[in-house]
N, CA, C and O atoms as a MOPAC input file, in Angstrom:
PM7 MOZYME 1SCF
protein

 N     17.28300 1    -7.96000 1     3.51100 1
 C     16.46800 1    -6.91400 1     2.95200 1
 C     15.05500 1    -6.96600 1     3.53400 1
 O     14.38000 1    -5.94200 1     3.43500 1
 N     14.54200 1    -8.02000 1     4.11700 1
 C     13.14800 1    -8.04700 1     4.46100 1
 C     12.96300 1    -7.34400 1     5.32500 1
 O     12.13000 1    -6.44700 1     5.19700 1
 N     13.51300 1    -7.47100 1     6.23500 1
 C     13.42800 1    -6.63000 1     7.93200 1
 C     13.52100 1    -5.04500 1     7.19000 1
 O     12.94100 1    -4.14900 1     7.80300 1
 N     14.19200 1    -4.69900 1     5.96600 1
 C     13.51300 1    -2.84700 1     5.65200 1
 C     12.50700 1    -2.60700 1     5.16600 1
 O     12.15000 1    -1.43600 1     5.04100 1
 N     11.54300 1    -3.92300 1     4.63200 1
 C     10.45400 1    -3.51500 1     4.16000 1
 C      9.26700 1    -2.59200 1     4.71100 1
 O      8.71600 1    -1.61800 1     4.19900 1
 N      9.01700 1    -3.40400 1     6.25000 1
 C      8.20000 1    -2.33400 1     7.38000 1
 C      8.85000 1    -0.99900 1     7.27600 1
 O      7.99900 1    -0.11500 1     7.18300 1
 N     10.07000 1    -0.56000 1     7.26100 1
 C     10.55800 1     0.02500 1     7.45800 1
 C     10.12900 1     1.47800 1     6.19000 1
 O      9.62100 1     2.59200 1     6.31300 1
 N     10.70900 1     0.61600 1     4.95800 1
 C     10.47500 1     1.17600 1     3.92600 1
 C      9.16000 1     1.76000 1     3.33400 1
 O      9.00400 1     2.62900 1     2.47600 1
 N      7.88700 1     0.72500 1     4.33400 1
 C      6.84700 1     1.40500 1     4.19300 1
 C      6.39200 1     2.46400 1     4.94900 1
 O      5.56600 1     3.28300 1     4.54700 1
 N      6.94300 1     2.46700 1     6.09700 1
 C      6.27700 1     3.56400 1     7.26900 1
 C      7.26500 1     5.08900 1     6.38100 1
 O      6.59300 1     6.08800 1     6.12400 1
 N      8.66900 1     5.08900 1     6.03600 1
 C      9.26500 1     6.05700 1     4.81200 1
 C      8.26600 1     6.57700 1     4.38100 1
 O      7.74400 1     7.61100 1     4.79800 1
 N      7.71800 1     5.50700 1     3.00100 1
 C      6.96800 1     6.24200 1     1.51200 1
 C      5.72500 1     6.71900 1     2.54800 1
 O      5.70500 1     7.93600 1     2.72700 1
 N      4.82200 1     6.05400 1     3.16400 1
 C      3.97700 1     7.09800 1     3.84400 1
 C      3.97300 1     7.84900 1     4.24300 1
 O      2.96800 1     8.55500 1     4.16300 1
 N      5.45100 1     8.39400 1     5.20300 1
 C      5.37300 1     9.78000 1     5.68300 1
 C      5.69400 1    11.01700 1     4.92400 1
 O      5.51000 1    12.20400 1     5.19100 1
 N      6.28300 1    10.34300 1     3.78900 1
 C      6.33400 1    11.00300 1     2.76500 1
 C      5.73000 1    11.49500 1     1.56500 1
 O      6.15900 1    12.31000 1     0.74800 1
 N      4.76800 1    10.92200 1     1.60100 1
 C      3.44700 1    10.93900 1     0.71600 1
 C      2.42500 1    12.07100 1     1.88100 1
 O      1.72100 1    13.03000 1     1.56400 1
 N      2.65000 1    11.60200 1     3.00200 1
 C      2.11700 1    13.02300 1     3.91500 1
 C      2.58200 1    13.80500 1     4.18500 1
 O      2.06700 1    14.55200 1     5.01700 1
 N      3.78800 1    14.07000 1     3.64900 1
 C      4.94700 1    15.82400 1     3.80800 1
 C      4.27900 1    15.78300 1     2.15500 1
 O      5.38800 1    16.13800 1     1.75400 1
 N      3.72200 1    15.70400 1     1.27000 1
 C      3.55800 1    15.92100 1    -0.05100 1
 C      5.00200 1    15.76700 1    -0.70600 1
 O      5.45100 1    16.70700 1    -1.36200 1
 N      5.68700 1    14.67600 1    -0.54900 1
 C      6.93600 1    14.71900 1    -1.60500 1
 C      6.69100 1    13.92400 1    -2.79600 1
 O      7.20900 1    12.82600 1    -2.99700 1
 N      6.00100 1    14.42900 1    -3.46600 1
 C      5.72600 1    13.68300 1    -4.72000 1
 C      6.66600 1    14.41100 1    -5.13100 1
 O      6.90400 1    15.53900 1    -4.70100 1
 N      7.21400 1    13.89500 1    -5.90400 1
 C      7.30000 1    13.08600 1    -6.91000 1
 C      8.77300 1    11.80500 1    -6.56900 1
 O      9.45700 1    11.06700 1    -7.27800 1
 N      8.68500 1    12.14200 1    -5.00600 1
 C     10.22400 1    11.62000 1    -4.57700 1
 C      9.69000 1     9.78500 1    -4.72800 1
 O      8.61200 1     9.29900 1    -5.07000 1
 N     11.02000 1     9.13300 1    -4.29100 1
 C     10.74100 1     7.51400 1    -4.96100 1
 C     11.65300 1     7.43900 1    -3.41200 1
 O     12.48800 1     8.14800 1    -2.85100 1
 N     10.93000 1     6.11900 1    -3.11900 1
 C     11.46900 1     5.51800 1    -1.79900 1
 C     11.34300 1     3.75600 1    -2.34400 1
 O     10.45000 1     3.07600 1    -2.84900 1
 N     12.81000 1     3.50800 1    -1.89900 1
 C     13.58600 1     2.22800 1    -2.50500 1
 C     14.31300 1     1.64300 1    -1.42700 1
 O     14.38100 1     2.30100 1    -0.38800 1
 N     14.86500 1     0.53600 1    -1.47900 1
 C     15.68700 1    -0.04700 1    -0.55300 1
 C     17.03700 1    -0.56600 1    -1.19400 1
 O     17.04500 1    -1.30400 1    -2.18000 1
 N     18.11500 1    -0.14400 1    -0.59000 1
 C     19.13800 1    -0.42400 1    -1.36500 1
 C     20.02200 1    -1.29200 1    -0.26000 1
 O     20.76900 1    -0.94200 1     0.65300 1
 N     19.43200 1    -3.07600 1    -0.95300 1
 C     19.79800 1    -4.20600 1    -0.36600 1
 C     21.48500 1    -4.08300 1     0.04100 1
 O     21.80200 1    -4.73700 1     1.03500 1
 N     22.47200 1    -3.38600 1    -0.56800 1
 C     24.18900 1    -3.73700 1    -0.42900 1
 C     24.28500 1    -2.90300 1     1.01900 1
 O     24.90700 1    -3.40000 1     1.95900 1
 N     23.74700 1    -1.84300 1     1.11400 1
 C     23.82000 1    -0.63300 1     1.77200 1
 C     23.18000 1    -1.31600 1     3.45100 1
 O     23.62200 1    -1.12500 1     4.58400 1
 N     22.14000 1    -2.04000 1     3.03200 1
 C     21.14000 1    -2.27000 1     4.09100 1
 C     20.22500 1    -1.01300 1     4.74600 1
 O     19.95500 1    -0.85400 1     5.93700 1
 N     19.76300 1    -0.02000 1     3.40400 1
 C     19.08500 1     1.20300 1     3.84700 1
 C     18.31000 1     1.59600 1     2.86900 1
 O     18.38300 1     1.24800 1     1.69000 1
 N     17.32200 1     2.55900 1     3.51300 1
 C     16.20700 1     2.47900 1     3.18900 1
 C     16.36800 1     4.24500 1     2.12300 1
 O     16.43400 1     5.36700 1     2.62500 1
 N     16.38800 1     3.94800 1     0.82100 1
 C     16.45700 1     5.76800 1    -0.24300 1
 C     15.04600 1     6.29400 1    -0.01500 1
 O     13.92400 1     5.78800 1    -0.05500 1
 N     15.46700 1     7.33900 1     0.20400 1
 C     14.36800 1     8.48800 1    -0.72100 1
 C     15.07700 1     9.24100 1    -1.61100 1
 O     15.99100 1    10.02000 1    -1.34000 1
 N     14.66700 1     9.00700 1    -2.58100 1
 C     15.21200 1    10.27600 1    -3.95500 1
 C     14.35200 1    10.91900 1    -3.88400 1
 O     13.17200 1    10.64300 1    -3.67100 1
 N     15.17300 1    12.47500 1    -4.16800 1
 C     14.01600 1    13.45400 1    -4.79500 1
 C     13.57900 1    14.20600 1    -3.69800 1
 O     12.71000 1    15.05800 1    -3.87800 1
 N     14.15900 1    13.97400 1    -2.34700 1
 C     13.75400 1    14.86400 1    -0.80400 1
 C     14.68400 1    14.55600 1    -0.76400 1
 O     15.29700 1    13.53300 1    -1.06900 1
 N     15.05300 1    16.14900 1    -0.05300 1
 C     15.90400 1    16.39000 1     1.05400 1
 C     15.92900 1    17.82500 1     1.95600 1
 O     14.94600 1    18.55700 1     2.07200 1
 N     17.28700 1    18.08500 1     2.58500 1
 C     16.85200 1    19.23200 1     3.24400 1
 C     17.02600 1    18.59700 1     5.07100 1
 O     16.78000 1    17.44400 1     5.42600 1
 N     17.51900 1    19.76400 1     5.99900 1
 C     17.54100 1    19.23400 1     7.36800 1
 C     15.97500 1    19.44100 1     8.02800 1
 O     15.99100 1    18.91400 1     9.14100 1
 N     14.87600 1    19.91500 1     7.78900 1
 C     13.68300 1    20.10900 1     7.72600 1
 C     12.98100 1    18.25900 1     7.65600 1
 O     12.55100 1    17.41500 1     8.44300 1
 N     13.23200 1    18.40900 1     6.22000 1
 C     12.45800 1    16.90700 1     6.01200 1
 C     13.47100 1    15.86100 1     6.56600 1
 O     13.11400 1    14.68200 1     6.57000 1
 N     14.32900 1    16.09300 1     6.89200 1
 C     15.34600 1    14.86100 1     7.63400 1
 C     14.44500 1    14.97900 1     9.26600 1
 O     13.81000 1    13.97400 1     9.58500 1
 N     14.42700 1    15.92400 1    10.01800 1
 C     13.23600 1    16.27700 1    11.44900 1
 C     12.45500 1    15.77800 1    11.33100 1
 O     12.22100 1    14.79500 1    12.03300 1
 N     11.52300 1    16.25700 1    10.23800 1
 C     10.22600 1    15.62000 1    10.22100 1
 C     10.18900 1    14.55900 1    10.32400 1
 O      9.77000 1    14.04800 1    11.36300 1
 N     10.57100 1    13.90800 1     9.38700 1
 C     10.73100 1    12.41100 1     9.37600 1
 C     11.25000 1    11.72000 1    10.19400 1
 O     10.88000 1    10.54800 1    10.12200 1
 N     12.07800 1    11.97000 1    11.08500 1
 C     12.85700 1    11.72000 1    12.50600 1
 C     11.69000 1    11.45500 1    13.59100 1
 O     11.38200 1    10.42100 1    14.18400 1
 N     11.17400 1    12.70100 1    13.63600 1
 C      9.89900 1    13.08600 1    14.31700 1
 C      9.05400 1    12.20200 1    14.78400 1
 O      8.87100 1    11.78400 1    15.92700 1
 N      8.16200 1    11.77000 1    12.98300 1
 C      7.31700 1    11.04400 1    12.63900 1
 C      7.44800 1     9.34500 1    13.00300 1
 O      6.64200 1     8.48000 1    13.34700 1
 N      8.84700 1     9.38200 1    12.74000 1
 C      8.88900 1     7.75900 1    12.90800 1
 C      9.79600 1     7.87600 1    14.41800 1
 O     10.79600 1     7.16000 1    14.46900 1
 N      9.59800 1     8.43500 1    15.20100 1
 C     10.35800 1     8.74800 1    16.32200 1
 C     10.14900 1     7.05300 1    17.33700 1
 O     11.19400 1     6.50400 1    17.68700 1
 N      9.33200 1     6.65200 1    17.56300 1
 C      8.86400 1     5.06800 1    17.78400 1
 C      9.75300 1     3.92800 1    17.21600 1
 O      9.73500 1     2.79300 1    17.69200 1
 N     10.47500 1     4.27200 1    16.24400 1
 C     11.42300 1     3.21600 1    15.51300 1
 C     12.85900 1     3.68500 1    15.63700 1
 O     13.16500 1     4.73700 1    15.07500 1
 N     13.56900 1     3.15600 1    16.16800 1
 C     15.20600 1     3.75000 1    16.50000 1
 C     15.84000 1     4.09100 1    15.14000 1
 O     16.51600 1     3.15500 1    14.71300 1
 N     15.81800 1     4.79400 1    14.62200 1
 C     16.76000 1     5.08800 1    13.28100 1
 C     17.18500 1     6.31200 1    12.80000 1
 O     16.66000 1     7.36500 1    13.16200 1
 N     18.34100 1     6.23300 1    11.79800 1
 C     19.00500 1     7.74700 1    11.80700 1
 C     18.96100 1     7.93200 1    10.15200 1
 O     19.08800 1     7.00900 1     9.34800 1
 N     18.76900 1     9.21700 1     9.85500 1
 C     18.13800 1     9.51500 1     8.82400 1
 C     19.02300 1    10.61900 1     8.23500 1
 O     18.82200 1    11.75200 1     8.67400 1
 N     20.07300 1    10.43800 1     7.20800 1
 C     20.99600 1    11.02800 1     6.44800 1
 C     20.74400 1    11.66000 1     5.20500 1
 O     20.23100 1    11.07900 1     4.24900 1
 N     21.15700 1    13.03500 1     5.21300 1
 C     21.14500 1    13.88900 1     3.83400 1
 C     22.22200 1    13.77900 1     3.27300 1
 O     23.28000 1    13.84000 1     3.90100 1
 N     22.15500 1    13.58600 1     1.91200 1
 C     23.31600 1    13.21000 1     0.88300 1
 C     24.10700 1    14.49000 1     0.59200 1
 O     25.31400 1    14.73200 1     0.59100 1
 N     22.88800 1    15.31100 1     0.31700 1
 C     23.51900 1    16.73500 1    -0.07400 1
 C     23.18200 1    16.98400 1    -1.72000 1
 O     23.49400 1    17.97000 1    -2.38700 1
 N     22.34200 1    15.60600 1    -2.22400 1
 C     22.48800 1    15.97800 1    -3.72800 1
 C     20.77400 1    15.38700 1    -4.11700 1
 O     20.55800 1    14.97000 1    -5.25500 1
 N     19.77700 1    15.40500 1    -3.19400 1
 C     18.40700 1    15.23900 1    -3.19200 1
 C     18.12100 1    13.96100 1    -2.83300 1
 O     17.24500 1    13.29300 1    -3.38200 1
 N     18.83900 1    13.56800 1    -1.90700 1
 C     18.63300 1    11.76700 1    -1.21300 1
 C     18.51100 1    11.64300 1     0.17800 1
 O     19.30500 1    12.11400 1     0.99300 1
 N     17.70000 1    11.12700 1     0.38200 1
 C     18.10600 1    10.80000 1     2.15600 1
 C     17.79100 1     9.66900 1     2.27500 1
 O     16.87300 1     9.14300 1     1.64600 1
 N     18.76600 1     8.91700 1     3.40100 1
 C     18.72200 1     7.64300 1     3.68200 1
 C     18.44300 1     7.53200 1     5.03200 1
 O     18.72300 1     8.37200 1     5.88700 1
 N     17.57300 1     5.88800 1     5.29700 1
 C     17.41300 1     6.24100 1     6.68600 1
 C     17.72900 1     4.90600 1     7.04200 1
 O     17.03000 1     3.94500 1     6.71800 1
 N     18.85500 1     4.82700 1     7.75700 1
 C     19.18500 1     3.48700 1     8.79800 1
 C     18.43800 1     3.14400 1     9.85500 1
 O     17.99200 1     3.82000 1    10.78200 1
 N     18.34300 1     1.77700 1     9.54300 1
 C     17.77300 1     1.13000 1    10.70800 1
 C     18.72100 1     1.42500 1    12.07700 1
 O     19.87000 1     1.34400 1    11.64100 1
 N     18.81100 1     1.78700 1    13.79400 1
 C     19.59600 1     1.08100 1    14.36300 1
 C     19.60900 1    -0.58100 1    15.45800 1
 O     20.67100 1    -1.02600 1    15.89200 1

């Protein structure tokens, strides 16, 4: 779980700069990936792609207000 923490922080920041309040960014240790509840959308999945484009990772919409973003 440690190695998502960087991870998990560069998330809640870019997300706090798309204004997704009130969304919650978590790490879900079984999974080995990094939640956002409360965003979603193929828009904010880009952006966020975008933004952290410097860090290899792929960034999944649930379909039910979650996106997850794997490390690769």
């Amino acid at each position: 779980m440690e190695p998502l923490i960087p991870l998990a922080r560069a998330v809640a920041s870019e997300v706090d700069r798309l204004g997704g309040f009130p969304a919650a960014v978590h790490i879900d240790g079984r999974r080995s990936v990094v939640v956002v509840e409360g965003l979603a959308g193929p828009e904010t999945v880009a952006r966020i792609q975008h933004a952290l484009g410097r860090v290899r990772l792929r960034v999944e919409a649930d379909g039910v207000g979650r996106l997850r973003v794997y490390p690769s």
